[in-house]
Coordinates of C-alpha atoms (C1' of nucleotides) in Angstrom, one line a residue:
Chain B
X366 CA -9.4 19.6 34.8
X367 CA -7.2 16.8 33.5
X368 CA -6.5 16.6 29.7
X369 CA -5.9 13.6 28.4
X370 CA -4.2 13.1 25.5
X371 CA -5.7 10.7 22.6
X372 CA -3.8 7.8 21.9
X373 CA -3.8 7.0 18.4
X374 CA -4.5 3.6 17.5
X375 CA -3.3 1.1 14.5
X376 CA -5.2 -1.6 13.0
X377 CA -2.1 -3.6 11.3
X378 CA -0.4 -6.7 12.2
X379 CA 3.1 -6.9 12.4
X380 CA 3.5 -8.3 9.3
X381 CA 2.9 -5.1 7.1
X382 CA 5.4 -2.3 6.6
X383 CA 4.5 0.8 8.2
X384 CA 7.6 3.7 8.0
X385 CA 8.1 5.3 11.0
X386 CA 7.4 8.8 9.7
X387 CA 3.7 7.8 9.3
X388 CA 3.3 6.8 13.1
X389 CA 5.0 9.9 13.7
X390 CA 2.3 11.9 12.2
X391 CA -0.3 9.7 13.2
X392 CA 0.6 10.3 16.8
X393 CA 1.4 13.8 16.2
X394 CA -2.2 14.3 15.1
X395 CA -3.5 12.6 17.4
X396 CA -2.2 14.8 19.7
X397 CA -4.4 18.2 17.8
X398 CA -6.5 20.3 20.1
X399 CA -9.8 18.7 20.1
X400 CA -9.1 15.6 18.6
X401 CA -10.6 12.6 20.3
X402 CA -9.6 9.4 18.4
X403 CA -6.9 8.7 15.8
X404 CA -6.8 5.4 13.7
X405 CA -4.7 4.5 11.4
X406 CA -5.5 1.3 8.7
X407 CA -3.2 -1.2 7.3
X408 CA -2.4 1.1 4.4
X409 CA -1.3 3.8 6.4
X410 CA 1.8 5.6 5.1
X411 CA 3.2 9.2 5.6
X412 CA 1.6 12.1 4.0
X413 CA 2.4 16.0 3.8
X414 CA 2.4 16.8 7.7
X415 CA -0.5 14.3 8.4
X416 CA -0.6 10.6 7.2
X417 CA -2.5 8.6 4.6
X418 CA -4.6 5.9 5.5
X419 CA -6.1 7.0 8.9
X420 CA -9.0 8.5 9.8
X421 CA -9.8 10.9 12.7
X422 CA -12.7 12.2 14.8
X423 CA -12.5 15.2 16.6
X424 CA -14.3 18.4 17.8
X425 CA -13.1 20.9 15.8
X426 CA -12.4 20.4 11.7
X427 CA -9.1 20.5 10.3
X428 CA -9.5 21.1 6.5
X429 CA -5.2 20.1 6.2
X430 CA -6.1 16.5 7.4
X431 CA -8.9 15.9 4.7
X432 CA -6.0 17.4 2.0
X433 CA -6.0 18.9 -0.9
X434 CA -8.1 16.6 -3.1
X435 CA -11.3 16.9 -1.4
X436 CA -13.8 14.2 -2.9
X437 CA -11.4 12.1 -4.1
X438 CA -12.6 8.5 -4.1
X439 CA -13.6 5.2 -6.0
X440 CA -16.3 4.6 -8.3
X441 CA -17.0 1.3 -9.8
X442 CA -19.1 0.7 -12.9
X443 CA -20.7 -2.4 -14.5
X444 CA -20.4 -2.5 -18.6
X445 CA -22.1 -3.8 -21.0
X446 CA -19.4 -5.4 -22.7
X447 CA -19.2 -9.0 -22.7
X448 CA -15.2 -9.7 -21.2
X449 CA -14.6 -12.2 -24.0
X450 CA -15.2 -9.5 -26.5
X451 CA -12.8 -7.3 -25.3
X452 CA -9.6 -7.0 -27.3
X453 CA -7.2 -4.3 -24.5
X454 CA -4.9 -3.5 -27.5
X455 CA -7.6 -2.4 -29.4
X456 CA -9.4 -0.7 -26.8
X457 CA -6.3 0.7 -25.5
X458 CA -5.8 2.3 -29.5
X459 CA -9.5 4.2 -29.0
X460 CA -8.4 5.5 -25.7
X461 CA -7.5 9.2 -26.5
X462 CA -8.3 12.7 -25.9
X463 CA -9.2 12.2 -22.1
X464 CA -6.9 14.5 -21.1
X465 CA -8.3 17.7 -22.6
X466 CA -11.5 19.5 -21.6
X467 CA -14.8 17.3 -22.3
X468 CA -16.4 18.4 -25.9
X469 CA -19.9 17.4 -24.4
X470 CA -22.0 20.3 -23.6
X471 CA -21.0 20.7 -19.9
X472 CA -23.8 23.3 -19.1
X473 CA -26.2 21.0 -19.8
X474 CA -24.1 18.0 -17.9
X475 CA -23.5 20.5 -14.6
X476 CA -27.2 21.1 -14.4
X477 CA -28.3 17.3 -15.2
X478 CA -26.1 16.8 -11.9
X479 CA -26.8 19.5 -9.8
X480 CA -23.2 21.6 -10.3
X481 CA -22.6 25.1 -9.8
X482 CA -20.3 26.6 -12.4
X483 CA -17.0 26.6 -11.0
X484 CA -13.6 28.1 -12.6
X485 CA -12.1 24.7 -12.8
X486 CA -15.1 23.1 -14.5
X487 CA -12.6 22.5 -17.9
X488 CA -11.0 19.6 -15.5
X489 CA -14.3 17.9 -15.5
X490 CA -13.7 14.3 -16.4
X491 CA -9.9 14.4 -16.5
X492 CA -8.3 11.7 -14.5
X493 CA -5.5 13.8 -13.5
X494 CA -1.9 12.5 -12.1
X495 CA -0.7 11.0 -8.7
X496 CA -2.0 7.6 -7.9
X497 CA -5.7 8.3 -10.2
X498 CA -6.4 5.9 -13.0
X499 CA -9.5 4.2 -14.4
X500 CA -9.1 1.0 -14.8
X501 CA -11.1 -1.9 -16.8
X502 CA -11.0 -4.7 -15.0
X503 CA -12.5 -8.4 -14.6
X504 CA -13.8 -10.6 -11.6
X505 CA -11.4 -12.6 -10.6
X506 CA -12.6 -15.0 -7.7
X507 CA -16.0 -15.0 -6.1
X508 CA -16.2 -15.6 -2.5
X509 CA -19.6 -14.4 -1.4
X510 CA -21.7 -15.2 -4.5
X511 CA -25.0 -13.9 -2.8
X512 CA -23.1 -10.7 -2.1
X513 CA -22.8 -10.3 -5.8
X514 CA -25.6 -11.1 -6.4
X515 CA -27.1 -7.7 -4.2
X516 CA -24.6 -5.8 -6.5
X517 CA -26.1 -6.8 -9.1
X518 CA -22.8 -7.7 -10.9
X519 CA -22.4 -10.1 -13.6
X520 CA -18.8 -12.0 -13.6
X521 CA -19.3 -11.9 -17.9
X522 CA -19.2 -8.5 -18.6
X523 CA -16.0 -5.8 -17.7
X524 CA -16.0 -3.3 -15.1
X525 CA -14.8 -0.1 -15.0
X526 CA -13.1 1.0 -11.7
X527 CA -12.3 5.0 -11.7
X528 CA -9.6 6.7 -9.2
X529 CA -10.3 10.7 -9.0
X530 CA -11.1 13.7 -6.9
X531 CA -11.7 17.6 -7.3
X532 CA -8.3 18.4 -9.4
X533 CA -7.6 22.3 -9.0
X534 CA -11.0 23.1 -7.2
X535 CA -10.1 20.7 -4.1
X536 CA -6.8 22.8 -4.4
X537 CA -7.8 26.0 -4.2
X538 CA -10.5 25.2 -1.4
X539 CA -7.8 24.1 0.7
X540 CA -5.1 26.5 0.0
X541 CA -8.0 29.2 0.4
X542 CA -8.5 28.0 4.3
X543 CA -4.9 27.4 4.9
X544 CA -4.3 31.3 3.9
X545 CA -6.6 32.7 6.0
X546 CA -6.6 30.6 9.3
X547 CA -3.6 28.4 9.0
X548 CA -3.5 24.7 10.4
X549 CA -5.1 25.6 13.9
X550 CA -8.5 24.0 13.0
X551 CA -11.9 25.7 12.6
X552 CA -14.7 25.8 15.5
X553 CA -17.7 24.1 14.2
X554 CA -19.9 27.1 14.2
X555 CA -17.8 29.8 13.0
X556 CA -18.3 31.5 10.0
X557 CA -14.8 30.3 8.6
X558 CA -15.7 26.3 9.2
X559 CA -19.6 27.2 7.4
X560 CA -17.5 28.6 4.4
X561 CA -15.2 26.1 4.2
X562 CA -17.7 23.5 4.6
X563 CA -19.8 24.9 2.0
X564 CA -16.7 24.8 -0.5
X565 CA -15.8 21.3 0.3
X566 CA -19.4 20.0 0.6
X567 CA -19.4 21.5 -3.6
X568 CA -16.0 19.8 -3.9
X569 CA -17.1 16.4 -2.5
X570 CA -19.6 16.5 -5.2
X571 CA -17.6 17.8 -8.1
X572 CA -15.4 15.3 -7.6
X573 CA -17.6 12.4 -7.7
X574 CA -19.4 14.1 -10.7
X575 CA -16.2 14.1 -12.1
X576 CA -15.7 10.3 -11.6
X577 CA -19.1 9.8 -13.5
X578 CA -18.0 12.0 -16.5
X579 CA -14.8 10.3 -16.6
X580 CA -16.2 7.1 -16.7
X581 CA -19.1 8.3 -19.3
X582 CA -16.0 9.2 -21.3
X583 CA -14.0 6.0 -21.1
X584 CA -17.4 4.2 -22.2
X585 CA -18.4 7.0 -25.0
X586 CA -14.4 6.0 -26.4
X587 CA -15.2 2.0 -26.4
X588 CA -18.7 2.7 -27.5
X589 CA -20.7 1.5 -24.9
X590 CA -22.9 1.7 -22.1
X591 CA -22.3 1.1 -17.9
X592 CA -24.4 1.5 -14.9
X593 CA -22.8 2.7 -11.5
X594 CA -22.5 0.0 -8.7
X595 CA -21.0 2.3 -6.5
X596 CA -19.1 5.2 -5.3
X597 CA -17.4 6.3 -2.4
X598 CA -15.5 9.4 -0.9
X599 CA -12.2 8.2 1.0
X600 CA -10.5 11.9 1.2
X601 CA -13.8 14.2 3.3
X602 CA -14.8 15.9 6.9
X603 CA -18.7 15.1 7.8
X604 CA -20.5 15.5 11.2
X605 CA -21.1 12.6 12.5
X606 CA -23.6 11.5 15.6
X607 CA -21.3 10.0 18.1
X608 CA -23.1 8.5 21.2
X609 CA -25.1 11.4 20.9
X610 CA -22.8 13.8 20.1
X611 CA -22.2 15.8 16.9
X612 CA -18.6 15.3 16.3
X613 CA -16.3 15.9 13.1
X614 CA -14.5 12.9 11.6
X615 CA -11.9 13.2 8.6
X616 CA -11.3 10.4 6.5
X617 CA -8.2 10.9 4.7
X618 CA -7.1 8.1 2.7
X619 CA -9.8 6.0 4.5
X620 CA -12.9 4.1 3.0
X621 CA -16.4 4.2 4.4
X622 CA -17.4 0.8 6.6
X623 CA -20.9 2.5 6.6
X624 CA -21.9 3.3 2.8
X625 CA -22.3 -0.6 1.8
X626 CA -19.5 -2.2 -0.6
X627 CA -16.4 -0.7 -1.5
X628 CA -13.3 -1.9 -4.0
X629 CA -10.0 -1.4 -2.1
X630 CA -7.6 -1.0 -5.2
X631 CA -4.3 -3.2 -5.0
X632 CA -1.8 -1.5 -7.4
X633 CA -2.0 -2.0 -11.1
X634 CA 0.1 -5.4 -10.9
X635 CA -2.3 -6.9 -8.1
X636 CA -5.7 -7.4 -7.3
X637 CA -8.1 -5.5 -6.3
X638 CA -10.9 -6.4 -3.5
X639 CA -14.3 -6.1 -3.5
X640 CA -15.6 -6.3 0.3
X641 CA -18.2 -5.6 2.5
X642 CA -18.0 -4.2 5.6
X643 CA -19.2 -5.5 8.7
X644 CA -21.5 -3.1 9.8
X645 CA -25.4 -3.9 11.2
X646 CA -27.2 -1.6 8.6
X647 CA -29.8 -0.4 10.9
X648 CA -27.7 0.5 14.2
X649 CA -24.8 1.7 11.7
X650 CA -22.5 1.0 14.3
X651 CA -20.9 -2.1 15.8
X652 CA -18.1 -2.2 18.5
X653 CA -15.0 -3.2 15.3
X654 CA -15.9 -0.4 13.1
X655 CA -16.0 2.3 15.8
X656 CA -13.1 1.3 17.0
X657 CA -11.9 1.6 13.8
X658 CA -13.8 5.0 12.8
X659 CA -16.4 3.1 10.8
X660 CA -13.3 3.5 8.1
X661 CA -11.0 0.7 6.1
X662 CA -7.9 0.7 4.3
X663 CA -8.6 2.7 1.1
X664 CA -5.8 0.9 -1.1
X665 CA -2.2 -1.2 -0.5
X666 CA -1.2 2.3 0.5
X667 CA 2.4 3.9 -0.7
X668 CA 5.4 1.8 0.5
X669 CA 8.2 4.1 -1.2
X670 CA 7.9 7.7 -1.4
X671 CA 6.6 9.5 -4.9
X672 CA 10.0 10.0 -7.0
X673 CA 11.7 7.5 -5.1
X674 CA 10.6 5.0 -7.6
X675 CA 12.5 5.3 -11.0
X676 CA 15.8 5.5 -9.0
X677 CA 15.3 1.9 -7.5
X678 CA 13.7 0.4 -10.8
X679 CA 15.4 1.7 -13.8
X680 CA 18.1 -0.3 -13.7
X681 CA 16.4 -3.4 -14.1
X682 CA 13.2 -2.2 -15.8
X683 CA 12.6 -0.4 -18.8
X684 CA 9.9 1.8 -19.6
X685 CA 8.0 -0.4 -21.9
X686 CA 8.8 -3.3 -19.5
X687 CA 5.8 -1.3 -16.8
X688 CA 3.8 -1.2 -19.6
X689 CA 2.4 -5.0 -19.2
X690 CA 1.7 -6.1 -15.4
X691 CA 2.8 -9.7 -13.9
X692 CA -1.1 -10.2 -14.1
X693 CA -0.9 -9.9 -18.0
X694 CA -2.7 -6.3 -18.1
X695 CA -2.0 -3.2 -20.1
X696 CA -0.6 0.2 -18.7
X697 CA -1.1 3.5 -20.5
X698 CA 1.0 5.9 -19.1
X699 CA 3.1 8.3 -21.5
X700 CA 4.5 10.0 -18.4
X701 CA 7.8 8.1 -17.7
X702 CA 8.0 9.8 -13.8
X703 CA 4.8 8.6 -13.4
X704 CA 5.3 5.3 -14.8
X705 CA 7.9 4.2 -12.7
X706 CA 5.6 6.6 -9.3
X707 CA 2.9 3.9 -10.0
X708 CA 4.9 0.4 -10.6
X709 CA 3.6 -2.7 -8.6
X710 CA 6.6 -2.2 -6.5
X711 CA 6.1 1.2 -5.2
X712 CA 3.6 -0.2 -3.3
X713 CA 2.7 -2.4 0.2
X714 CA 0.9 -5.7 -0.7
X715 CA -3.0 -5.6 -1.1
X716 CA -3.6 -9.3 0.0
X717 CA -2.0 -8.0 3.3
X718 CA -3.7 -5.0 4.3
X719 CA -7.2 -6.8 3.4
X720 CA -6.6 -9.6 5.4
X721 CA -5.8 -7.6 8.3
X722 CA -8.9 -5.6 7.9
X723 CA -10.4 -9.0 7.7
X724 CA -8.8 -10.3 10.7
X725 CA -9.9 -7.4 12.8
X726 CA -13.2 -8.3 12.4
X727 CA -14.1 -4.9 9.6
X728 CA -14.6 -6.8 6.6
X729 CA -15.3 -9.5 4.4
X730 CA -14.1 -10.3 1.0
X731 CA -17.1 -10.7 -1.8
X732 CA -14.6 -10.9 -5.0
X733 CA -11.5 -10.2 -6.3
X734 CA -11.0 -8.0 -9.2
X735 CA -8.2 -8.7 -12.1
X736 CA -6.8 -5.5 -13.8
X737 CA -7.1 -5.6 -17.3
X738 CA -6.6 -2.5 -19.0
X739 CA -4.9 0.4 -16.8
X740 CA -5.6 4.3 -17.8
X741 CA -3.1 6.5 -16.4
X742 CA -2.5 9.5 -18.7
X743 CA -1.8 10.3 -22.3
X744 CA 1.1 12.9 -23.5
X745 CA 0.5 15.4 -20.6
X746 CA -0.5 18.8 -22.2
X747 CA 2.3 21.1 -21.1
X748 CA 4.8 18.6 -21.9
X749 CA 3.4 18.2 -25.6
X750 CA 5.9 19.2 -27.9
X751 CA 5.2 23.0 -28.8
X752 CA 3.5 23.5 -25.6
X753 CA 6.7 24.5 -23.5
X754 CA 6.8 28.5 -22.4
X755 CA 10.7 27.9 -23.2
X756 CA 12.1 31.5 -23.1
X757 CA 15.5 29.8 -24.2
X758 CA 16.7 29.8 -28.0
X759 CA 18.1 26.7 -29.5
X760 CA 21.2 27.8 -30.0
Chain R
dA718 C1' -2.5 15.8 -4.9
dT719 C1' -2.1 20.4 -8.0
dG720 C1' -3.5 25.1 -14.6
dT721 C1' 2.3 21.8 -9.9
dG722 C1' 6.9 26.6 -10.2
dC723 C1' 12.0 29.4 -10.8

DNA sequence: ATGTGC
């Protein structure tokens, strides 16, 4: 018997900045027991142990390659508000209390969308930290008007784009799998890969449930109404019919080519993309997108590491200076690490990455989106004043 | 990424 060992493959041009640590890992996974093909997008940039930005198929299921925020992923809604009406000061003034548990009744809510009570259900509809926002936004520039048209999206009124996964419960489903088996990877029909399965299969739908409440949140601030256009997972492990063969592929950090539109988010200084991928709908397959995992670039995709930030930008930029983007949008963030973890610059160029998705043949471009109004977070709770477990005196 | 951690 002759093993071969799975090259991993890159869809980038040369143009883009991808760190050598990430094509480390990339290869390094690649290399896993099992694994038969290894892609990493344009946005691809090194993760804890395994990259971001890559997807992977392979015959047994590695929960560490999905990560730690199972779910996580991009929802997009259309509001009703009319974009000349909206005033961002004003609505950035009514943004508050997101950060705290929801004072809806969330039995109700769980049942309306099929939830089992979970101990982290006081995180539903928080946005949480890292690279999640929610983010009002305008279209920018239409490039397949008939495309838009399908969406049913109106260029006059705002949309509401929101960032988020399964907070603690993602967590404590990984860490959960990680304890018991380690990062060997579970065979298929175990009784360890049907348990963890079952958690992440709840997590994958917490965290989009989560995304809705969020979002119903935002809009119940502002007053108004929205209707989902869509929502994707770019963080899960599914099974997936290959040529006939069940096999497992991960996404992590990687959009799906074969759930109709998705928004790749460009940082909070850029635009973001709407596109469609390239995918015949009824043979869900074409030879680009399984070569490329039937996955795309999921965002610009880190280009310096979290806390690497502030040290490079402080000098020359003040806190209140992130606060407004070079597009003219608002930023709230009262987090100052995370305000400089999120600047524009922290971060490879979105035009790029698209238009090397583009050029290999994965996708096309039906609009750009112009930030308006960013949501990052409000006073964090533990770092409110009065909330610290100091055991120090003052004096 | 994270009720983050001594």
């Amino acid at each position: 018997m002759v093993l071969q060992k799975t090259t991993a493959r890159l869809i980038a041009s040369p143009d883009i900045w991808i760190e050598g640590e990430a094509l480390r890992q990339l290869e390094q996974t690649a290399a896993l027991p099992g694994m038969r093909a290894a892609v990493g997008l344009p946005d691809l940039h090194p993760g804890k142990g395994y990259p971001i930005g890559a997807a992977f198929l392979s015959e047994r299921i590695y929960p560490a390659l999905v990560g730690n925020d199972i779910g996580c992923g991009m929802g997009l809604w259309q509001t009703d508000l009319a974009i000349r009406k909206f005033k961002p000061e004003r609505a950035a003034e009514r943004l508050t209390g997101l950060e705290g548990p929801w004072d809806g009744d969330l039995a109700h809510w769980r049942v309306d969308h099929g939830l089992t009570p979970t101990a982290f259900d006081q995180a539903l509809g928080t946005i949480g930290g890292g690279n999640h926002f929610a983010e009002w936004q305008t279209l920018a520039e239409v490039l397949d008007p008939s495309a838009l048209a399908e969406l049913d999206l109106d260029p006059e009124r705002l949309l509401l784009l929101v960032h988020s996964g399964s907070r603690g419960l993602g967590e404590s489903v990984l860490r959960a799998v990680i304890d018991r088996h380690g990062h060997l990877g579970l065979e298929p029909e175990s009784t360890a890969a049907r348990d963890y399965l079952k958690a992440h299969d709840q997590a994958i739908h917490w965290a989009e449930a989560n995304r809705r409440l969020i979002a119903r949140r935002l809009l119940n601030a502002l007053g108004t109404e929205a209707e989902r256009r869509l929502d994707v997972w770019h963080n899960l492990v599914q099974p997936i019919d290959w040529a006939g063969e069940t096999l497992w592929l991960h996404r992590k950090g990687a959009a799906p080519a074969d759930r109709g539109p998705v928004v790749i988010p460009g940082s909070r200084g850029t635009l973001s993309y709407l596109v469609k991928p390239l995918i015949q709908p009824r043979l869900k397959s074409a030879p680009e997108t399984d070569a490329s995992l039937r996955s795309l670039a999921h965002g610009a995709g880190r280009k310096w590491k979290r806390g690497e930030a502030r040290g490079r930008l402080s000098a020359r930029q003040r806190p209140d200076d992130l606060q407004k983007t070079a597009l003219g949008g608002h930023v709230i963030c009262e987090d100052k690490e995370l305000l400089y973890d999120e600047a524009p610059e922290a971060y490879k160029a979105v035009d790029r990455v698209v238009a090397d998705l583009v050029d290999a043949g994965l996708c096309r471009v039906i609009a750009t989106l112009r930030p308006v109004l960013t949501y990052k977070v409000r006073h964090p709770a533990h770092k409110q004043p009065g909330a610290r477990k100091t055991k120090r005196g003052r004096r």
